[in-house]
Every structure is written in structure tokens, then in C-alpha cells.
Coordinates of C-alpha atoms and ligand atoms in Angstrom, one line a residue:
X1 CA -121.3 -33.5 25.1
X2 CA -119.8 -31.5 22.3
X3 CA -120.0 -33.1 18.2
X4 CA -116.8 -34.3 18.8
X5 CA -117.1 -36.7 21.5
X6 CA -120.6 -37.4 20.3
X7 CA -119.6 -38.7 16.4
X8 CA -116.6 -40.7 18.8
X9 CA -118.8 -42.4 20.9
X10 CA -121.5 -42.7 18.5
X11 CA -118.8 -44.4 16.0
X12 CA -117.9 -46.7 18.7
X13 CA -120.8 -47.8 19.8
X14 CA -123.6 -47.2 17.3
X15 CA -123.9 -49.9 14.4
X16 CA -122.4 -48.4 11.4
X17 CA -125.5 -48.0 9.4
X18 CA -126.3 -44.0 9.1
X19 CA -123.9 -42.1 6.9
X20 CA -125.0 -38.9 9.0
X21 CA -124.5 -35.0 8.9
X22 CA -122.1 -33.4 10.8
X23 CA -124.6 -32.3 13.0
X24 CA -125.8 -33.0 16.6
X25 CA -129.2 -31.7 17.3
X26 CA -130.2 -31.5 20.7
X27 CA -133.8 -29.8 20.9
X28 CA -136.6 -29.2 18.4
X29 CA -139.9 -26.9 18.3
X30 CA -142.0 -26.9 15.5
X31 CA -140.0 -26.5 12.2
X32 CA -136.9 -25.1 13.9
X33 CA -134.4 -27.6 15.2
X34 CA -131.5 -26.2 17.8
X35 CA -128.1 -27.4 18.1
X36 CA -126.9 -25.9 21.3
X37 CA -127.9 -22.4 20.5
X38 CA -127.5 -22.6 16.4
X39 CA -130.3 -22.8 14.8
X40 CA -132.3 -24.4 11.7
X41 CA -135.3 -24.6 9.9
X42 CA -136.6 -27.8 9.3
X43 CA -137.4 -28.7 5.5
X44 CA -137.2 -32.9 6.6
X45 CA -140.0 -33.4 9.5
X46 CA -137.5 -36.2 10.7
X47 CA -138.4 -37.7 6.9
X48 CA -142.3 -37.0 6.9
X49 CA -142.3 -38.0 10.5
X50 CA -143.3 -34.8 12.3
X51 CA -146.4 -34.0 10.8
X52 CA -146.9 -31.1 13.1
X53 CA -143.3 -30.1 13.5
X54 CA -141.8 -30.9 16.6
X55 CA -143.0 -31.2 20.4
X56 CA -146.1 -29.8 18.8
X57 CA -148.2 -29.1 21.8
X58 CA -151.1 -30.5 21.5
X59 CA -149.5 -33.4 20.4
X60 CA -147.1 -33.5 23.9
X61 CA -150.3 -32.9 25.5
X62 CA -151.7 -35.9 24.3
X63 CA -149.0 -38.1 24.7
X64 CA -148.5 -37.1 27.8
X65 CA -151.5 -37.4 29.2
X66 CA -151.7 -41.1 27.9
X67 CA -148.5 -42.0 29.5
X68 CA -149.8 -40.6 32.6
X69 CA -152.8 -43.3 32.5
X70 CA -151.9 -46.5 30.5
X71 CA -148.3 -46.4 29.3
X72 CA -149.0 -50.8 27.7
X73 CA -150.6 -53.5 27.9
X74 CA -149.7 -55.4 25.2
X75 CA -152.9 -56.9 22.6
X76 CA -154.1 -59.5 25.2
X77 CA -156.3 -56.7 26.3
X78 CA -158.8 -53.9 25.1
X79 CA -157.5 -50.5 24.7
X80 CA -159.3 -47.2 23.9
X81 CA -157.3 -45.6 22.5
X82 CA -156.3 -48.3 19.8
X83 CA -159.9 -48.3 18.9
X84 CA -160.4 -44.8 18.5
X85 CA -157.6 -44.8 16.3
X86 CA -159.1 -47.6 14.2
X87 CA -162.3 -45.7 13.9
X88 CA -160.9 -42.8 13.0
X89 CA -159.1 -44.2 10.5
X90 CA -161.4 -46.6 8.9
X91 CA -163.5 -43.5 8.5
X92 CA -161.2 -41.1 7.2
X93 CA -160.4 -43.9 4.2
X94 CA -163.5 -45.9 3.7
X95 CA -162.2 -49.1 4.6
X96 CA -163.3 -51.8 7.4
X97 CA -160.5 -52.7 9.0
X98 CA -156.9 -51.9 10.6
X99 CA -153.9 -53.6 12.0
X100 CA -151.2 -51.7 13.6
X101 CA -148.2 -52.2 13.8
X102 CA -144.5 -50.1 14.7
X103 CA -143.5 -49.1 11.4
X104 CA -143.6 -48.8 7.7
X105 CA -141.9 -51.6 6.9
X106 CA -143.9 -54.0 9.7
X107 CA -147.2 -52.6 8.2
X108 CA -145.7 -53.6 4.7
X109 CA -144.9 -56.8 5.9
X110 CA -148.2 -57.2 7.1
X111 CA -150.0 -56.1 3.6
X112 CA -147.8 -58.9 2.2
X113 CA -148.5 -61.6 4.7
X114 CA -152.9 -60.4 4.3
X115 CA -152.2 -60.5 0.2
X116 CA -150.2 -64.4 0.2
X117 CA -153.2 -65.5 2.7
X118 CA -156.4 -63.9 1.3
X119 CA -154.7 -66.0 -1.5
X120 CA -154.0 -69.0 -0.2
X121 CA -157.7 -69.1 1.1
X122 CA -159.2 -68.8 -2.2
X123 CA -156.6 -70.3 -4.3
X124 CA -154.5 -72.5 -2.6
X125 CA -151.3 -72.7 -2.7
X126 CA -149.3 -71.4 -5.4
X127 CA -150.8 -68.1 -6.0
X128 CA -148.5 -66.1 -3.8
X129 CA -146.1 -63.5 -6.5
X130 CA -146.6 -59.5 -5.8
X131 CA -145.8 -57.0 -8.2
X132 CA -144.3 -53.7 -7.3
X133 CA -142.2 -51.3 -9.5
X134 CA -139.0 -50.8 -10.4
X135 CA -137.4 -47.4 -8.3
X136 CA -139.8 -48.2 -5.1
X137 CA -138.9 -48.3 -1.5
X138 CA -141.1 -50.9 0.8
X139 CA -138.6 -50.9 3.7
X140 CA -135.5 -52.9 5.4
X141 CA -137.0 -56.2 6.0
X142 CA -136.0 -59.0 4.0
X143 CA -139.6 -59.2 2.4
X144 CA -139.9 -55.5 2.3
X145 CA -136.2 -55.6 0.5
X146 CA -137.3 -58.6 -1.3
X147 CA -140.4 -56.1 -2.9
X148 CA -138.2 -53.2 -3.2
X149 CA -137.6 -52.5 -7.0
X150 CA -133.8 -51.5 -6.4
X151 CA -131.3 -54.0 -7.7
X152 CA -128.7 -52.0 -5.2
X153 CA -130.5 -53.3 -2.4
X154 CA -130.4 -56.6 -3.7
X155 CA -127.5 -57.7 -2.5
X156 CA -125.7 -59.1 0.9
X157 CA -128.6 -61.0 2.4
X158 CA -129.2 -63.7 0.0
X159 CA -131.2 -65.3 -0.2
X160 CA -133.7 -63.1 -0.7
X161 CA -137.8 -63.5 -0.4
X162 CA -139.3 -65.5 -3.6
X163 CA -142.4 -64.4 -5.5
X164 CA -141.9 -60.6 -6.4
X165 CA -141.5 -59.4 -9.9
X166 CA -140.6 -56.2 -10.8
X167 CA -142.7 -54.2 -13.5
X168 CA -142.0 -50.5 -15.3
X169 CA -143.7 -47.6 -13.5
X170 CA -146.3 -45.5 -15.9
X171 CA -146.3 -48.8 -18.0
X172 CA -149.3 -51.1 -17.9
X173 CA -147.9 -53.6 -20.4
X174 CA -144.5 -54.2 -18.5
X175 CA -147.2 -55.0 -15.8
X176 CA -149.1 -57.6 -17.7
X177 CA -146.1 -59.1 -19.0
X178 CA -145.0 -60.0 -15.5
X179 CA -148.3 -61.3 -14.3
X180 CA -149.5 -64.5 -14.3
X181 CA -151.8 -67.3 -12.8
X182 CA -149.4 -66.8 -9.7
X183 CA -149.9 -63.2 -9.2
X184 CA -151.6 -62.1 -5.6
X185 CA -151.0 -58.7 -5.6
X186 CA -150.0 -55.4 -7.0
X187 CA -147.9 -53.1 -4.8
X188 CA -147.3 -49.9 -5.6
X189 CA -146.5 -45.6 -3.6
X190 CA -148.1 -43.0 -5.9
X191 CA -145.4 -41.1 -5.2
X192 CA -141.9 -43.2 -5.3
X193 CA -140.4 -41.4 -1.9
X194 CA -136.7 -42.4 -1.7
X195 CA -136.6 -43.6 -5.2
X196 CA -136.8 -39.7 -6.4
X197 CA -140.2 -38.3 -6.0
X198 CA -141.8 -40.1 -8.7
X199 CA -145.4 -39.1 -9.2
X200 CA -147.8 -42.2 -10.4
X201 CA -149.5 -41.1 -13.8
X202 CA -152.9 -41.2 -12.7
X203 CA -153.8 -43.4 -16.6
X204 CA -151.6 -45.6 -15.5
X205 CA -153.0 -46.2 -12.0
X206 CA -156.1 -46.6 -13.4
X207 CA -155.1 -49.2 -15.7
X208 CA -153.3 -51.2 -12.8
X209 CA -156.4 -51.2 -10.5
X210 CA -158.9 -52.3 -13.5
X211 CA -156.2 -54.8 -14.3
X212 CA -156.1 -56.1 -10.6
X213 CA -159.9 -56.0 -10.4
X214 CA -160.4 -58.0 -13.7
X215 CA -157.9 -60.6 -12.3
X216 CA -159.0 -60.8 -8.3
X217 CA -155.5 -59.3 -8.2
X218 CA -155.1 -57.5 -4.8
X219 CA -154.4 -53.7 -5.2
X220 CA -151.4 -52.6 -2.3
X221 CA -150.8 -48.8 -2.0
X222 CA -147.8 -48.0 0.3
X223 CA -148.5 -44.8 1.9
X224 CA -146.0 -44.8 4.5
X225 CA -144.7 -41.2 3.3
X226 CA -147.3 -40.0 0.9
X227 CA -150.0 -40.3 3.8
X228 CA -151.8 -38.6 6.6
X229 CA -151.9 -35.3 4.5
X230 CA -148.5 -35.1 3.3
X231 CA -149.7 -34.8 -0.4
X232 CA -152.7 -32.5 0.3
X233 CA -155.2 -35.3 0.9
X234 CA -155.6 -37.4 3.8
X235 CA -154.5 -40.1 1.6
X236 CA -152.6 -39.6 -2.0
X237 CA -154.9 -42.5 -3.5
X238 CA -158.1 -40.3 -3.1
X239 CA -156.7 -37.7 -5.9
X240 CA -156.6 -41.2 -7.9
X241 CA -159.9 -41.6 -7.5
X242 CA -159.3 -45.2 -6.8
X243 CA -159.8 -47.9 -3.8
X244 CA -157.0 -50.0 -2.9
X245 CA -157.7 -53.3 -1.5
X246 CA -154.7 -52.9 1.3
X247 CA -153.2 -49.0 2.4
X248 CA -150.2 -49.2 4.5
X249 CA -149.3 -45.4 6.5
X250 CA -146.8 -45.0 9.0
X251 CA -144.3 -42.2 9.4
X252 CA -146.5 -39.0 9.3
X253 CA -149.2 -41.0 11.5
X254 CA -147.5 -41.2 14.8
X255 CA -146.6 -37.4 14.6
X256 CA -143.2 -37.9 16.0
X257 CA -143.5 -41.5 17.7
X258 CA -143.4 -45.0 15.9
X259 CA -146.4 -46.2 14.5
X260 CA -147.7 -47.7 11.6
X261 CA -151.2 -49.2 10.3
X262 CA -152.5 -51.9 7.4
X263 CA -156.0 -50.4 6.7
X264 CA -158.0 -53.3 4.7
X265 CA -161.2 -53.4 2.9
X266 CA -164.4 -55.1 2.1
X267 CA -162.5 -57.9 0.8
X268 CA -159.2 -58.3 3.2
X269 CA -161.1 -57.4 6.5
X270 CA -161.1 -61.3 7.1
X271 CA -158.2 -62.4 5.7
X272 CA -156.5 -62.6 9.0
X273 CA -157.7 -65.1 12.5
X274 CA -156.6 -65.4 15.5
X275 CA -153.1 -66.1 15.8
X276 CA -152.4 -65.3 11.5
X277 CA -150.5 -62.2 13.0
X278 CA -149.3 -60.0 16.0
X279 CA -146.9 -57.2 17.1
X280 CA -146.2 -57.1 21.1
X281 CA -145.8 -52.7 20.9
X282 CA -148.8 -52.2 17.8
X283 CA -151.2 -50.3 19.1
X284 CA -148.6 -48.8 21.8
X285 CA -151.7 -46.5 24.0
X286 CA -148.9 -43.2 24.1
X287 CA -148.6 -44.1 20.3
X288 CA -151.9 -44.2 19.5
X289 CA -153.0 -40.8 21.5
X290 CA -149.8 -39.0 19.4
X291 CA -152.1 -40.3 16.2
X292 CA -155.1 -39.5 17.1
X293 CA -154.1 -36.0 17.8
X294 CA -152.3 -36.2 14.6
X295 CA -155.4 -37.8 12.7
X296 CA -158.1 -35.2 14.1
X297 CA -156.7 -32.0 12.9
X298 CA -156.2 -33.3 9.5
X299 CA -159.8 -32.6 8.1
X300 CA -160.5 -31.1 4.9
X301 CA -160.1 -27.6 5.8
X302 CA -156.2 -28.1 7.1
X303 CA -155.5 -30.2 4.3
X304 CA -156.3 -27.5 1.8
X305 CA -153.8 -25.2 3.5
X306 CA -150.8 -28.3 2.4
X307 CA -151.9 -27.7 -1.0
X308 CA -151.7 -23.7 -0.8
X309 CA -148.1 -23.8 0.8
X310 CA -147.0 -26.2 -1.7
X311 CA -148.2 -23.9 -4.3
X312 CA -146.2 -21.4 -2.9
X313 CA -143.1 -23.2 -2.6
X314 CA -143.2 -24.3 -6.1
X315 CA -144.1 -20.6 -7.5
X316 CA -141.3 -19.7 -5.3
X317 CA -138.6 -22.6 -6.8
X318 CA -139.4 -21.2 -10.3
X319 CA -137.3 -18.6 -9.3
X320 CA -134.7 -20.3 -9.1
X321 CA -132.3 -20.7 -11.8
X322 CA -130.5 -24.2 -11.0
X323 CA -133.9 -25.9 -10.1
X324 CA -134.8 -27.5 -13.9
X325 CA -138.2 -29.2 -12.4
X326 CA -140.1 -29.6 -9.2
X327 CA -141.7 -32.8 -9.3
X328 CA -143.9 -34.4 -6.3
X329 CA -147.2 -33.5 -4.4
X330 CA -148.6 -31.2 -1.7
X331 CA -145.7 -31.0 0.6
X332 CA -143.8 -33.9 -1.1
X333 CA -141.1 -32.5 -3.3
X334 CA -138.1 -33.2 -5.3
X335 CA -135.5 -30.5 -6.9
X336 CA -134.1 -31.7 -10.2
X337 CA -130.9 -30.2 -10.2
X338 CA -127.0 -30.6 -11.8
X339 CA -125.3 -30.6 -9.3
X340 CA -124.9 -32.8 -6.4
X341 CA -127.6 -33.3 -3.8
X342 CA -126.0 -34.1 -0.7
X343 CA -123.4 -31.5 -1.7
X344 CA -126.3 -29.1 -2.0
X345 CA -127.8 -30.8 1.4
X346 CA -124.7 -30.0 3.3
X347 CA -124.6 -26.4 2.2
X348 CA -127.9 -25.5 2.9
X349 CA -127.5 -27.2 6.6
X350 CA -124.0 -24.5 7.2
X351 CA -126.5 -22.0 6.4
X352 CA -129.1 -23.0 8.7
X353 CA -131.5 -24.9 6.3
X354 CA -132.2 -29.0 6.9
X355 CA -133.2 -30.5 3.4
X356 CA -133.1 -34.5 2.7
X357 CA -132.1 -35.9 -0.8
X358 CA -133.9 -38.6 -2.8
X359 CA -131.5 -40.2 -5.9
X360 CA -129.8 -37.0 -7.1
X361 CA -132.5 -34.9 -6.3
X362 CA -133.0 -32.4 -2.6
X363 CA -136.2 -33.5 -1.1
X364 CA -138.3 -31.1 0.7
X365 CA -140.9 -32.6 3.5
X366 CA -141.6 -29.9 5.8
X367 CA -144.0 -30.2 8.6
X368 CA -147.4 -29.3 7.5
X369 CA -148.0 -26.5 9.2
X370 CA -144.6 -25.2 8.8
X371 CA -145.2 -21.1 8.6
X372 CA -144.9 -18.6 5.2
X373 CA -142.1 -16.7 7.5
X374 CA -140.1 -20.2 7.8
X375 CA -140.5 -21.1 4.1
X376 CA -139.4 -17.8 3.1
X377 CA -136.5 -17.9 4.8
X378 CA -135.6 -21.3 3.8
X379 CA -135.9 -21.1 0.4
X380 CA -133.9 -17.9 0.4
X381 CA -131.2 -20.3 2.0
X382 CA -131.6 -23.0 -1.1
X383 CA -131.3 -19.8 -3.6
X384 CA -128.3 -18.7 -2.0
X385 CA -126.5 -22.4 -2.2
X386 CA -128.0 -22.9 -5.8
X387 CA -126.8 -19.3 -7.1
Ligands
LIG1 C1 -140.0 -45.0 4.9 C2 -140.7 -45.9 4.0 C3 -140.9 -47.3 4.3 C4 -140.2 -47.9 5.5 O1 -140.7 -47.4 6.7 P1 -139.9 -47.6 8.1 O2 -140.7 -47.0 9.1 O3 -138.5 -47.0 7.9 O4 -139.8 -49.1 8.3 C5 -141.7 -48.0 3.5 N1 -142.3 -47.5 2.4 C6 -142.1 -46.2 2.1 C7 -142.8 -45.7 0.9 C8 -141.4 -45.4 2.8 O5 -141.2 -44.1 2.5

């Protein structure tokens, strides 16, 4: 079908949600993307989703292979591959526990609904308010909207979920001034993805989790984007040097197919019985064989080479005149520019180069193994629109 009569019949029968580029893509192989025979290097990863660019091979391998054996079963059942998942990742984050679920926003749900219970079961009733931070993004769902710290997505779907209060990021006494005797949890990305690549201060971070500790305050870090090695560690929390109570991942983790997982800890491995929760797909077999071929080549050894092509990207932006600041981690990355970002978005994409945008700022996720050659040539694009 040619873009024409795609955007039509995508207008008429798509809901109208996606304010999309003008741009049909119909194939993809590692961080190239084709439209018919034009094509583009990928600096998106389908937002942080293709960890491994895309139809990565040993990934396709894996999930083929799965769907060739146990395509579902639903959770009344055991599953290997759902357990070697959990393994893995317990292991990889020191922590006891995991619940899976389809997406960031579900495992976000789920880190809320494990915070008001492990609550509840010490405290009783009325204990049940979350804190998260102005400029963060938990997801679509009315509690994950209700914890986003946007007042522009407050609005349409009153009412909206009671019991979160919004703090200052990088502020520990706009934190304490929120808290109270009602206060479950703390939730919190250490880098604010969508609200404009917004790296945590690590004093700060500190101060919230000894805060939350003093307080049997549950600590929530949302690592639907900044996880599985995104930011040059398998996790972003382990170059905080802390331990969250709850970690929710998700995008990055499936390599390309929906995933997402609650990892909990010492003290929220129980929170949840039989019947306190449940997802009919989480723990999808084909899903988890995607992640686990995702989660075993991200040792320490691959995740050093994130940190050494994000140095090289950022060396590389310094040449750039238009760029004032790079701000962001590993391969996590926001231009500050003056101009505008979707403008600059659109450019880059007529020239062959896919960037994403974050507030007025062009976000750069590339697939983690993306090559020197494919950087190269797409920050040579991004010069060329920013000269
Ligand atoms: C993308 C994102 C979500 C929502 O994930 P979905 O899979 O779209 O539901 C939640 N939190 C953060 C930090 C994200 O970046």
C-alpha cells in the first residue's frame, strides 16, 4: 500500500491517538529501518524498545524457536521459560522476586498496588499516598496518570486516582513537605524519560532513600526506559549505589516484544497472595525467550561498550554548534537546543536519520549495539539539520 492510502485508512480506522511521521516503515534490520527501498538509521530503538536493534538474530532465533514449542498457557500453569526469566533477573538486581506483566505502565500499576498493600498489611488502612516528581512519566493508566507529575495530563478523565502528591525533583525538602503519616511510597526514574532527559542528582537520591528507610517509606524506581542497559548498567539505580524496595523495567526487556516486570525485595517478596494480582499474557513463553536472549548478553563486558559509544556520541555533539548541552546517560540522551524539536525530528527523518523528542529537546535511544559507522553517519545527518 503506498503512504497515501495507508495515512487514509489508518485515519479511518485507527483511534486518533498518535500524531505520527509522515512515514510508513515497512521492514527493519538492526539500526536501519526501510521504507520500501529508502532507507534510515535508527537513533529511537522503537523508544528504547529494540535493545538489539531490530530482527536481531539471535533474538528471532529465540522467539522463534519458543513459538515453535509453547506459544501460551496462561499462569494456571508452570512455564520455563517464565522462570528462567525470573532467575535471571532476580540475579542480575539482587532482589527476590518478580511479577510480570505486558508493559510499563501494568508493571507500574503493579508497584502501586504491592506499595498500598505491603501498607495496608502493616498499617492498616489509611496509609496508602505515593510520592513521585513533578516532570515524570509512569504511563497511560489512570493510576499511572494519576502518579505522573504532569498537570497536562491531568485533565479529561476525572476523576482521577487519589493519594499521590507531587514533590520537586533534586529537592529533598519539597519531599518532606509532602510526606506524611499517610505516605506508602516514594516513586521516582533516575532519568525523567519523556519529561526531558532529566538525570536524578545522585545527593538527592540518596537523601530520598535514607528518608524512605527512616520512615518504612517504600522506595519505587521506574526503569521502564532507563533499564536493561540502556544507561550503561544493567540497571540506572546501581550507579546510585542504592536499593530500591520495588524496580519496574519494561520496554528494553522484551527486545522488541511486549513485556514488562515488578522486581521486589527482601521486604515486598510477600506483599502479594494468591489471587492479590494477575495478568492473563504476563509471562507470555515467546515473550519471555525474546528477554532472556535480551537479558544474557547484557553482562558486564557489553554494558561497558554502552558507556564507550555514549562517550563518543557526546564528544561528537560538542561539535556541534546549536547543541547548548547533552544531558542523560549511557545511551539515553537529550539535545538542548533553540530551535524546535519535532521541526528538527522531521528534518533529520528527510535526510534519512530517525530521532524522537522529549519536551523541547531531540532524544537519542539507539539500539545498544548500534555500530561507530551508523553513528557516524547519523550524527553527520543532525549536524547538517542543526547547521
Ligand atoms: C514508557 C514509559 C512508561 C509506560 O510504558 P508503556 O509500556 O508505554 O505502558 C512508564 N514509565 C516510564 C519511565 C516510561 O518511559
Amino acid at each position: 500500500m503506498n503512504i497515501d492510502k495507508l495515512k487514509e485508512k489508518d485515519k479511518q480506522y485507527i483511534a486518533n491517538t498518535y500524531n505520527r511521521f509522515d512515514l510508513s516503515i515497512s521492514k527493519g534490520a538492526g539500526s536501519k529501518v526501510f521504507d520500501g527501498e529508502k532507507k534510515y538509521i535508527d537513533f529511537g530503538s522503537g523508544i528504547a524498545v529494540s535493545t538489539f536493534g531490530l530482527c536481531d538474530r539471535e533474538w528471532v532465533e529465540a522467539i522463534t524457536k519458543q513459538a515453535n514449542t509453547l506459544s501460551h498457557t496462561s499462569n494456571l500453569y508452570y512455564t520455563n521459560p517464565s522462570v528462567d526469566l525470573a532467575e535471571k533477573l532476580c540475579k542480575k538486581a539482587s532482589m527476590q522476586k518478580v511479577f510480570f506483566s505486558n508493559s510499563g505502565a501494568e508493571a507500574n500499576e503493579t508497584a502501586i498496588k504491592c506499595a498500598r498493600k505491603y501498607s495496608y498489611d502493616k498499617y492498616g488502612d489509611d496509609r496508602y499516598e505515593i510520592i513521585t516528581l513533578k516532570n515524570s512519566f509512569h504511563g497511560r493508566t489512570m493510576a499511572t496518570l494519576s502518579a505522573t507529575g504532569q498537570d497536562s495530563m491531568h485533565k479529561y478523565f476525572n476523576p482521577f486516582l487519589d493519594g499521590f502528591k507531587y514533590a520537586d525533583a533534586n529537592d529533598i525538602e519539597s519531599i518532606k513537605k509532602v510526606a506524611s503519616d499517610k505516605t506508602c511510597a516514594i516513586m521516582f526514574e533516575l532519568v525523567q524519560g519523556e519529561g526531558g532527559v532529566n538525570v536524578l542528582d545522585p545527593k538527592f537520591v540518596a537523601e530520598v532513600c535514607a528518608f524512605a528507610k527512616a520512615n518504612d517509606i517504600l522506595t519505587i524506581v521506574d526503569e521502564v526506559q532507563t533499564g536493561n542497559g540502556r544507561c550503561g548498567s544493567y540497571f540506572a539505580y546501581m550507579q546510585y549505589g542504592i536499593k530500591p524496595d520495588i524496580v519496574t523495567t519494561a520496554k528494553g526487556l522484551g527486545g522488541g516484544l511486549p513485556i514488562g516486570a515488578v522486581l521486589m525485595n527482601e521486604k515486598t517478596e510477600n506483599v502479594f497472595d494468591f489471587g492479590s494480582h494477575g495478568s492473563t499474557f504476563g509471562a507470555n513463553p515467546i515473550c519471555c525467550a525474546g528477554a532472556i536472549s535480551v537479558v544474557d548478553r547484557l553482562d558486564e563486558k557489553f554494558l561497558k561498550t554502552v558507556t564507550d559509544r555514549s562517550n563518543y556520541i557526546v564528544q561528537k555533539l560538542k561539535n556541534i554548534e546549536k547543541i547548548k548541552s547533552v544531558s542523560g546517560l549511557g545511551l539515553m540522551l537529550g539535545l538542548e537546543i533553540d530551535v524546535n524539536a519535532k521541526q528538527v525530528a522531521i528534518e533529520c527523518m528527510e535526510k534519512g536519520l530517525l530521532v524522537l523528542t522529549a519536551k523541547n529537546k531531540v532524544r537519542l535511544l539507539p539500539a545498544l549495539n548500534i555500530s561507530y559507522q551508523e553513528i557516524d553517519k547519523g550524527i553527520e545527518i543532525l549536524a547538517e539539520v542543526l547547521k
